[in-house]
PDB file of C-alpha atoms in Angstrom:
ATOM      1  CA  UNK A 228     -25.594 -18.139 -40.085  1.00  0.00           C
ATOM      2  CA  UNK A 229     -25.167 -19.660 -36.637  1.00  0.00           C
ATOM      3  CA  UNK A 230     -22.595 -18.076 -34.348  1.00  0.00           C
ATOM      4  CA  UNK A 231     -20.239 -20.305 -32.410  1.00  0.00           C
ATOM      5  CA  UNK A 232     -18.917 -19.423 -28.963  1.00  0.00           C
ATOM      6  CA  UNK A 233     -16.260 -20.862 -26.684  1.00  0.00           C
ATOM      7  CA  UNK A 234     -16.726 -19.600 -23.137  1.00  0.00           C
ATOM      8  CA  UNK A 235     -13.965 -19.148 -20.564  1.00  0.00           C
ATOM      9  CA  UNK A 236     -14.602 -18.582 -16.861  1.00  0.00           C
ATOM     10  CA  UNK A 237     -11.938 -18.172 -14.184  1.00  0.00           C
ATOM     11  CA  UNK A 238     -11.652 -17.823 -10.424  1.00  0.00           C
ATOM     12  CA  UNK A 239      -8.468 -17.123  -8.512  1.00  0.00           C
ATOM     13  CA  UNK A 240      -8.456 -19.665  -5.687  1.00  0.00           C
ATOM     14  CA  UNK A 241      -9.181 -23.324  -5.044  1.00  0.00           C
ATOM     15  CA  UNK A 242     -11.800 -22.326  -2.493  1.00  0.00           C
ATOM     16  CA  UNK A 243     -13.679 -20.291  -5.099  1.00  0.00           C
ATOM     17  CA  UNK A 244     -13.359 -23.128  -7.551  1.00  0.00           C
ATOM     18  CA  UNK A 245     -14.836 -25.673  -5.138  1.00  0.00           C
ATOM     19  CA  UNK A 246     -17.645 -23.459  -3.915  1.00  0.00           C
ATOM     20  CA  UNK A 247     -18.546 -22.053  -7.319  1.00  0.00           C
ATOM     21  CA  UNK A 248     -18.075 -18.555  -5.957  1.00  0.00           C
ATOM     22  CA  UNK A 249     -17.762 -16.272  -8.965  1.00  0.00           C
ATOM     23  CA  UNK A 250     -18.320 -18.951 -11.601  1.00  0.00           C
ATOM     24  CA  UNK A 251     -22.119 -18.713 -11.476  1.00  0.00           C
ATOM     25  CA  UNK A 252     -21.926 -14.919 -11.697  1.00  0.00           C
ATOM     26  CA  UNK A 253     -19.722 -15.138 -14.781  1.00  0.00           C
ATOM     27  CA  UNK A 254     -22.033 -17.650 -16.421  1.00  0.00           C
ATOM     28  CA  UNK A 255     -24.993 -15.399 -15.621  1.00  0.00           C
ATOM     29  CA  UNK A 256     -23.327 -12.424 -17.330  1.00  0.00           C
ATOM     30  CA  UNK A 257     -22.507 -14.565 -20.346  1.00  0.00           C
ATOM     31  CA  UNK A 258     -26.129 -15.708 -20.584  1.00  0.00           C
ATOM     32  CA  UNK A 259     -27.362 -12.116 -20.266  1.00  0.00           C
ATOM     33  CA  UNK A 260     -25.147 -11.154 -23.203  1.00  0.00           C
ATOM     34  CA  UNK A 261     -26.335 -14.070 -25.331  1.00  0.00           C
ATOM     35  CA  UNK A 262     -30.003 -13.439 -24.524  1.00  0.00           C
ATOM     36  CA  UNK A 263     -29.918  -9.687 -25.073  1.00  0.00           C
ATOM     37  CA  UNK A 264     -27.099  -8.810 -27.472  1.00  0.00           C
ATOM     38  CA  UNK A 265     -26.967 -11.716 -29.917  1.00  0.00           C
ATOM     39  CA  UNK A 266     -29.463 -11.358 -32.754  1.00  0.00           C
ATOM     40  CA  UNK A 267     -28.428 -14.560 -34.553  1.00  0.00           C
ATOM     41  CA  UNK A 268     -28.785 -18.242 -33.668  1.00  0.00           C
ATOM     42  CA  UNK A 269     -25.811 -19.438 -31.652  1.00  0.00           C
ATOM     43  CA  UNK A 270     -24.309 -22.408 -29.903  1.00  0.00           C
ATOM     44  CA  UNK A 271     -21.732 -22.708 -27.139  1.00  0.00           C
ATOM     45  CA  UNK A 272     -19.355 -25.333 -28.458  1.00  0.00           C
ATOM     46  CA  UNK A 273     -17.170 -25.554 -25.340  1.00  0.00           C
ATOM     47  CA  UNK A 274     -16.707 -24.151 -21.853  1.00  0.00           C
ATOM     48  CA  UNK A 275     -13.312 -23.911 -20.188  1.00  0.00           C
ATOM     49  CA  UNK A 276     -13.066 -23.438 -16.417  1.00  0.00           C
ATOM     50  CA  UNK A 277      -9.885 -22.343 -14.684  1.00  0.00           C
ATOM     51  CA  UNK A 278      -8.823 -21.876 -11.053  1.00  0.00           C
ATOM     52  CA  UNK A 279      -5.776 -19.691 -11.346  1.00  0.00           C
ATOM     53  CA  UNK A 280      -4.511 -16.191 -10.581  1.00  0.00           C
ATOM     54  CA  UNK A 281      -5.030 -13.550 -13.248  1.00  0.00           C
ATOM     55  CA  UNK A 282      -1.513 -12.236 -12.725  1.00  0.00           C
ATOM     56  CA  UNK A 283      -0.060 -15.485 -14.102  1.00  0.00           C
ATOM     57  CA  UNK A 284      -0.512 -15.803 -17.851  1.00  0.00           C
ATOM     58  CA  UNK A 285       0.636 -19.446 -18.037  1.00  0.00           C
ATOM     59  CA  UNK A 286      -2.874 -20.837 -17.693  1.00  0.00           C
ATOM     60  CA  UNK A 287      -3.541 -24.169 -19.429  1.00  0.00           C
ATOM     61  CA  UNK A 288      -7.328 -23.826 -19.687  1.00  0.00           C
ATOM     62  CA  UNK A 289      -7.069 -20.378 -21.243  1.00  0.00           C
ATOM     63  CA  UNK A 290      -4.608 -21.728 -23.800  1.00  0.00           C
ATOM     64  CA  UNK A 291      -7.032 -24.557 -24.574  1.00  0.00           C
ATOM     65  CA  UNK A 292      -9.939 -22.113 -24.887  1.00  0.00           C
ATOM     66  CA  UNK A 293      -8.001 -19.945 -27.335  1.00  0.00           C
ATOM     67  CA  UNK A 294      -6.970 -22.956 -29.423  1.00  0.00           C
ATOM     68  CA  UNK A 295     -10.532 -24.328 -29.412  1.00  0.00           C
ATOM     69  CA  UNK A 296     -11.956 -20.984 -30.532  1.00  0.00           C
ATOM     70  CA  UNK A 297      -9.478 -20.770 -33.404  1.00  0.00           C
ATOM     71  CA  UNK A 298      -9.979 -24.368 -34.524  1.00  0.00           C
ATOM     72  CA  UNK A 299     -13.774 -24.067 -34.521  1.00  0.00           C
ATOM     73  CA  UNK A 300     -13.779 -20.510 -35.899  1.00  0.00           C
ATOM     74  CA  UNK A 301     -15.705 -19.539 -32.798  1.00  0.00           C
ATOM     75  CA  UNK A 302     -15.799 -16.387 -30.678  1.00  0.00           C
ATOM     76  CA  UNK A 303     -14.008 -16.554 -27.348  1.00  0.00           C
ATOM     77  CA  UNK A 304     -16.604 -15.230 -24.890  1.00  0.00           C
ATOM     78  CA  UNK A 305     -15.719 -14.061 -21.379  1.00  0.00           C
ATOM     79  CA  UNK A 306     -17.781 -12.294 -18.736  1.00  0.00           C
ATOM     80  CA  UNK A 307     -15.247  -9.610 -17.841  1.00  0.00           C
ATOM     81  CA  UNK A 308     -11.967  -8.461 -19.346  1.00  0.00           C
ATOM     82  CA  UNK A 309      -9.917  -9.208 -16.230  1.00  0.00           C
ATOM     83  CA  UNK A 310     -10.900 -12.881 -16.523  1.00  0.00           C
ATOM     84  CA  UNK A 311      -8.392 -13.005 -19.391  1.00  0.00           C
ATOM     85  CA  UNK A 312      -5.565 -11.255 -17.582  1.00  0.00           C
ATOM     86  CA  UNK A 313      -4.724  -8.290 -15.391  1.00  0.00           C
ATOM     87  CA  UNK A 314      -1.788  -7.372 -17.646  1.00  0.00           C
ATOM     88  CA  UNK A 315      -2.482  -5.080 -20.573  1.00  0.00           C
ATOM     89  CA  UNK A 316       0.488  -6.477 -22.528  1.00  0.00           C
ATOM     90  CA  UNK A 317      -1.048  -9.955 -22.502  1.00  0.00           C
ATOM     91  CA  UNK A 318      -4.482  -8.681 -23.501  1.00  0.00           C
ATOM     92  CA  UNK A 319      -2.941  -6.578 -26.259  1.00  0.00           C
ATOM     93  CA  UNK A 320      -1.300  -9.696 -27.680  1.00  0.00           C
ATOM     94  CA  UNK A 321      -4.680 -11.411 -27.921  1.00  0.00           C
ATOM     95  CA  UNK A 322      -6.213  -8.338 -29.532  1.00  0.00           C
ATOM     96  CA  UNK A 323      -3.523  -8.404 -32.212  1.00  0.00           C
ATOM     97  CA  UNK A 324      -4.211 -12.043 -33.079  1.00  0.00           C
ATOM     98  CA  UNK A 325      -6.119 -11.881 -36.365  1.00  0.00           C
ATOM     99  CA  UNK A 326      -7.241 -15.493 -35.993  1.00  0.00           C
ATOM    100  CA  UNK A 327      -8.993 -14.904 -32.664  1.00  0.00           C
ATOM    101  CA  UNK A 328     -12.378 -13.262 -32.204  1.00  0.00           C
ATOM    102  CA  UNK A 329     -13.034 -11.994 -28.687  1.00  0.00           C
ATOM    103  CA  UNK A 330     -16.212 -10.818 -26.969  1.00  0.00           C
ATOM    104  CA  UNK A 331     -16.645  -9.454 -23.446  1.00  0.00           C
ATOM    105  CA  UNK A 332     -20.159  -9.938 -22.049  1.00  0.00           C
ATOM    106  CA  UNK A 333     -20.069  -6.913 -19.741  1.00  0.00           C
ATOM    107  CA  UNK A 334     -18.948  -4.694 -22.635  1.00  0.00           C
ATOM    108  CA  UNK A 335     -21.214  -5.974 -25.418  1.00  0.00           C
ATOM    109  CA  UNK A 336     -20.639  -3.105 -27.845  1.00  0.00           C
ATOM    110  CA  UNK A 337     -16.911  -2.586 -27.323  1.00  0.00           C
ATOM    111  CA  UNK A 338     -14.562  -3.257 -30.218  1.00  0.00           C
ATOM    112  CA  UNK A 339     -10.933  -4.410 -29.912  1.00  0.00           C
ATOM    113  CA  UNK A 340      -9.583  -0.880 -29.731  1.00  0.00           C
ATOM    114  CA  UNK A 341     -11.942   0.080 -26.904  1.00  0.00           C
ATOM    115  CA  UNK A 342     -11.124  -3.109 -24.995  1.00  0.00           C
ATOM    116  CA  UNK A 343      -7.430  -2.327 -25.328  1.00  0.00           C
ATOM    117  CA  UNK A 344      -7.949   1.167 -23.903  1.00  0.00           C
ATOM    118  CA  UNK A 345     -10.069  -0.205 -21.059  1.00  0.00           C
ATOM    119  CA  UNK A 346      -7.393  -2.768 -20.176  1.00  0.00           C
ATOM    120  CA  UNK A 347      -4.728  -0.045 -20.077  1.00  0.00           C
ATOM    121  CA  UNK A 348      -6.858   2.202 -17.853  1.00  0.00           C
ATOM    122  CA  UNK A 349      -7.682  -0.687 -15.507  1.00  0.00           C
ATOM    123  CA  UNK A 350      -3.989  -1.556 -15.157  1.00  0.00           C
ATOM    124  CA  UNK A 351      -3.147   2.080 -14.344  1.00  0.00           C
ATOM    125  CA  UNK A 352      -5.902   2.165 -11.735  1.00  0.00           C
ATOM    126  CA  UNK A 353      -4.655  -1.033 -10.043  1.00  0.00           C
ATOM    127  CA  UNK A 354      -1.096   0.326 -10.022  1.00  0.00           C
ATOM    128  CA  UNK A 355      -2.249   3.604  -8.456  1.00  0.00           C
ATOM    129  CA  UNK A 356      -4.324   1.804  -5.792  1.00  0.00           C
ATOM    130  CA  UNK A 357      -1.324  -0.351  -4.918  1.00  0.00           C
ATOM    131  CA  UNK A 358       0.940   2.698  -4.531  1.00  0.00           C
ATOM    132  CA  UNK A 359      -1.723   4.524  -2.508  1.00  0.00           C
ATOM    133  CA  UNK A 360      -2.071   1.555  -0.135  1.00  0.00           C
ATOM    134  CA  UNK A 361       1.705   1.362   0.405  1.00  0.00           C
ATOM    135  CA  UNK A 362       1.877   5.113   1.043  1.00  0.00           C
ATOM    136  CA  UNK A 363      -0.994   4.954   3.561  1.00  0.00           C
ATOM    137  CA  UNK A 364       0.679   2.104   5.459  1.00  0.00           C
ATOM    138  CA  UNK A 365       3.956   4.041   5.638  1.00  0.00           C
ATOM    139  CA  UNK A 366       2.165   7.119   6.975  1.00  0.00           C
ATOM    140  CA  UNK A 367       0.319   5.042   9.563  1.00  0.00           C
ATOM    141  CA  UNK A 368       3.562   3.452  10.698  1.00  0.00           C
ATOM    142  CA  UNK A 369       5.200   6.869  11.109  1.00  0.00           C
ATOM    143  CA  UNK A 370       2.258   7.959  13.281  1.00  0.00           C
ATOM    144  CA  UNK A 371       2.887   4.966  15.524  1.00  0.00           C
ATOM    145  CA  UNK A 372      -0.169   3.006  14.438  1.00  0.00           C
ATOM    146  CA  UNK A 373       0.245  -0.693  15.147  1.00  0.00           C
ATOM    147  CA  UNK A 374      -0.327  -2.481  11.859  1.00  0.00           C
ATOM    148  CA  UNK A 375      -1.788  -5.935  11.609  1.00  0.00           C
ATOM    149  CA  UNK A 376      -4.302  -5.490  14.430  1.00  0.00           C
ATOM    150  CA  UNK A 377      -7.241  -6.696  12.381  1.00  0.00           C
ATOM    151  CA  UNK A 378      -5.279  -9.695  11.194  1.00  0.00           C
ATOM    152  CA  UNK A 379      -4.370 -10.540  14.793  1.00  0.00           C
ATOM    153  CA  UNK A 380      -8.039 -10.400  15.798  1.00  0.00           C
ATOM    154  CA  UNK A 381      -8.963 -12.594  12.850  1.00  0.00           C
ATOM    155  CA  UNK A 382      -6.305 -15.105  13.861  1.00  0.00           C
ATOM    156  CA  UNK A 383      -7.663 -15.129  17.408  1.00  0.00           C
ATOM    157  CA  UNK A 384     -11.186 -15.776  16.164  1.00  0.00           C
ATOM    158  CA  UNK A 385      -9.986 -18.572  13.900  1.00  0.00           C
ATOM    159  CA  UNK A 386      -8.056 -20.130  16.776  1.00  0.00           C
ATOM    160  CA  UNK A 387     -11.148 -20.012  19.003  1.00  0.00           C
ATOM    161  CA  UNK A 388     -13.204 -21.683  16.265  1.00  0.00           C
ATOM    162  CA  UNK A 389     -10.611 -24.454  15.915  1.00  0.00           C
ATOM    163  CA  UNK A 390     -10.651 -25.073  19.666  1.00  0.00           C
ATOM    164  CA  UNK A 391     -14.456 -25.208  19.657  1.00  0.00           C
ATOM    165  CA  UNK A 392     -14.431 -27.624  16.718  1.00  0.00           C
ATOM    166  CA  UNK A 393     -11.862 -29.832  18.460  1.00  0.00           C
ATOM    167  CA  UNK A 394     -13.944 -30.008  21.632  1.00  0.00           C
ATOM    168  CA  UNK A 395     -17.090 -30.801  19.649  1.00  0.00           C
ATOM    169  CA  UNK A 396     -15.278 -33.538  17.702  1.00  0.00           C
ATOM    170  CA  UNK A 397     -14.014 -35.079  20.944  1.00  0.00           C
ATOM    171  CA  UNK A 398     -17.552 -35.200  22.368  1.00  0.00           C
ATOM    172  CA  UNK A 399     -18.982 -36.701  19.184  1.00  0.00           C
ATOM    173  CA  UNK A 400     -16.204 -39.265  18.881  1.00  0.00           C
ATOM    174  CA  UNK A 401     -17.563 -41.320  21.789  1.00  0.00           C
ATOM    175  CA  UNK A 402     -20.746 -41.944  19.786  1.00  0.00           C
ATOM    176  CA  UNK A 403     -19.193 -41.968  16.338  1.00  0.00           C
ATOM    177  CA  UNK A 404     -16.361 -44.428  16.957  1.00  0.00           C
ATOM    178  CA  UNK A 405     -18.591 -47.492  17.607  1.00  0.00           C
ATOM    179  CA  UNK A 406     -20.551 -46.732  14.428  1.00  0.00           C
ATOM    180  CA  UNK A 407     -17.343 -46.555  12.435  1.00  0.00           C
ATOM    181  CA  UNK A 408     -16.169 -49.855  13.931  1.00  0.00           C
ATOM    182  CA  UNK A 409     -19.452 -51.434  12.795  1.00  0.00           C
ATOM    183  CA  UNK A 410     -18.526 -50.519   9.241  1.00  0.00           C
ATOM    184  CA  UNK A 411     -21.163 -47.829   8.711  1.00  0.00           C
ATOM    185  CA  UNK A 412     -20.451 -45.401   5.888  1.00  0.00           C
ATOM    186  CA  UNK A 413     -20.022 -41.669   6.400  1.00  0.00           C
ATOM    187  CA  UNK A 414     -23.493 -41.108   4.936  1.00  0.00           C
ATOM    188  CA  UNK A 415     -25.071 -43.692   7.252  1.00  0.00           C
ATOM    189  CA  UNK A 416     -23.485 -42.110  10.326  1.00  0.00           C
ATOM    190  CA  UNK A 417     -24.563 -38.617   9.256  1.00  0.00           C
ATOM    191  CA  UNK A 418     -28.129 -39.823   8.672  1.00  0.00           C
ATOM    192  CA  UNK A 419     -28.294 -41.453  12.114  1.00  0.00           C
ATOM    193  CA  UNK A 420     -27.209 -38.246  13.824  1.00  0.00           C
ATOM    194  CA  UNK A 421     -29.761 -36.262  11.814  1.00  0.00           C
ATOM    195  CA  UNK A 422     -32.556 -38.735  12.607  1.00  0.00           C
ATOM    196  CA  UNK A 423     -32.128 -38.310  16.347  1.00  0.00           C
ATOM    197  CA  UNK A 424     -31.875 -34.525  16.068  1.00  0.00           C
ATOM    198  CA  UNK A 425     -28.195 -33.979  16.829  1.00  0.00           C
ATOM    199  CA  UNK A 426     -26.782 -30.921  15.054  1.00  0.00           C
ATOM    200  CA  UNK A 427     -23.280 -29.786  14.184  1.00  0.00           C
ATOM    201  CA  UNK A 428     -21.317 -27.202  16.137  1.00  0.00           C
ATOM    202  CA  UNK A 429     -22.896 -24.513  13.913  1.00  0.00           C
ATOM    203  CA  UNK A 430     -26.419 -25.897  14.393  1.00  0.00           C
ATOM    204  CA  UNK A 431     -26.718 -27.503  10.962  1.00  0.00           C
ATOM    205  CA  UNK A 432     -27.479 -31.033   9.849  1.00  0.00           C
ATOM    206  CA  UNK A 433     -24.643 -33.505   9.502  1.00  0.00           C
ATOM    207  CA  UNK A 434     -23.161 -34.252   6.102  1.00  0.00           C
ATOM    208  CA  UNK A 435     -20.715 -37.058   5.189  1.00  0.00           C
ATOM    209  CA  UNK A 436     -17.946 -34.446   5.002  1.00  0.00           C
ATOM    210  CA  UNK A 437     -18.767 -33.332   8.563  1.00  0.00           C
ATOM    211  CA  UNK A 438     -18.269 -36.893   9.813  1.00  0.00           C
ATOM    212  CA  UNK A 439     -15.029 -37.166   7.853  1.00  0.00           C
ATOM    213  CA  UNK A 440     -13.760 -33.930   9.445  1.00  0.00           C
ATOM    214  CA  UNK A 441     -14.535 -35.216  12.948  1.00  0.00           C
ATOM    215  CA  UNK A 442     -12.696 -38.481  12.268  1.00  0.00           C
ATOM    216  CA  UNK A 443      -9.693 -36.554  10.933  1.00  0.00           C
ATOM    217  CA  UNK A 444      -9.601 -34.259  13.961  1.00  0.00           C
ATOM    218  CA  UNK A 445      -9.823 -37.132  16.409  1.00  0.00           C
ATOM    219  CA  UNK A 446      -7.188 -39.205  14.621  1.00  0.00           C
ATOM    220  CA  UNK A 447      -4.712 -36.340  15.061  1.00  0.00           C
ATOM    221  CA  UNK A 448      -5.259 -36.102  18.804  1.00  0.00           C
TER     222      UNK A 448
END
């Protein structure tokens, strides 16, 4: 009998969603599970991708994945338990659903009871780490340590990068503007810069998005 799976992968930010950061790793873990721990023929009937925080349980793609798995009598397959939620109460509700079969790739032999225990332990650990961090910050403040120093340095570096990018855009604009007025596309302009060996501020080849960013910076000035 062929097994049916519905996969669900999630990242927490738009940046991760756009870059694929985390999604490929989750898909890799899912494939490792299917290749090494599934002894029957199988098919993945659907994949649901979500860009949303795990602390918020009102996630439309997860709801769709659960409904799809139930309708198709498929197993909901995730890479890691915290991709479902970081709240044990939410995970426990899914475990209690008799119409939903759940499999975690990184815990291939765990049953529902073991997953429930793991979720509870993970939540306790996160709560303890949070309290420990708050306590450490309070102690540092009492000792007179100036908090936020690293963030200030990061902000300074980011500001310097923005200034450098603005100056670079201004220099490039003198060459780019006539090309834009001729009606050349972003790709055409990028290709022309690459052909004559001009590189970006980071020493890379130009892409259409790079040209678009320069135009946006110069239009604001």
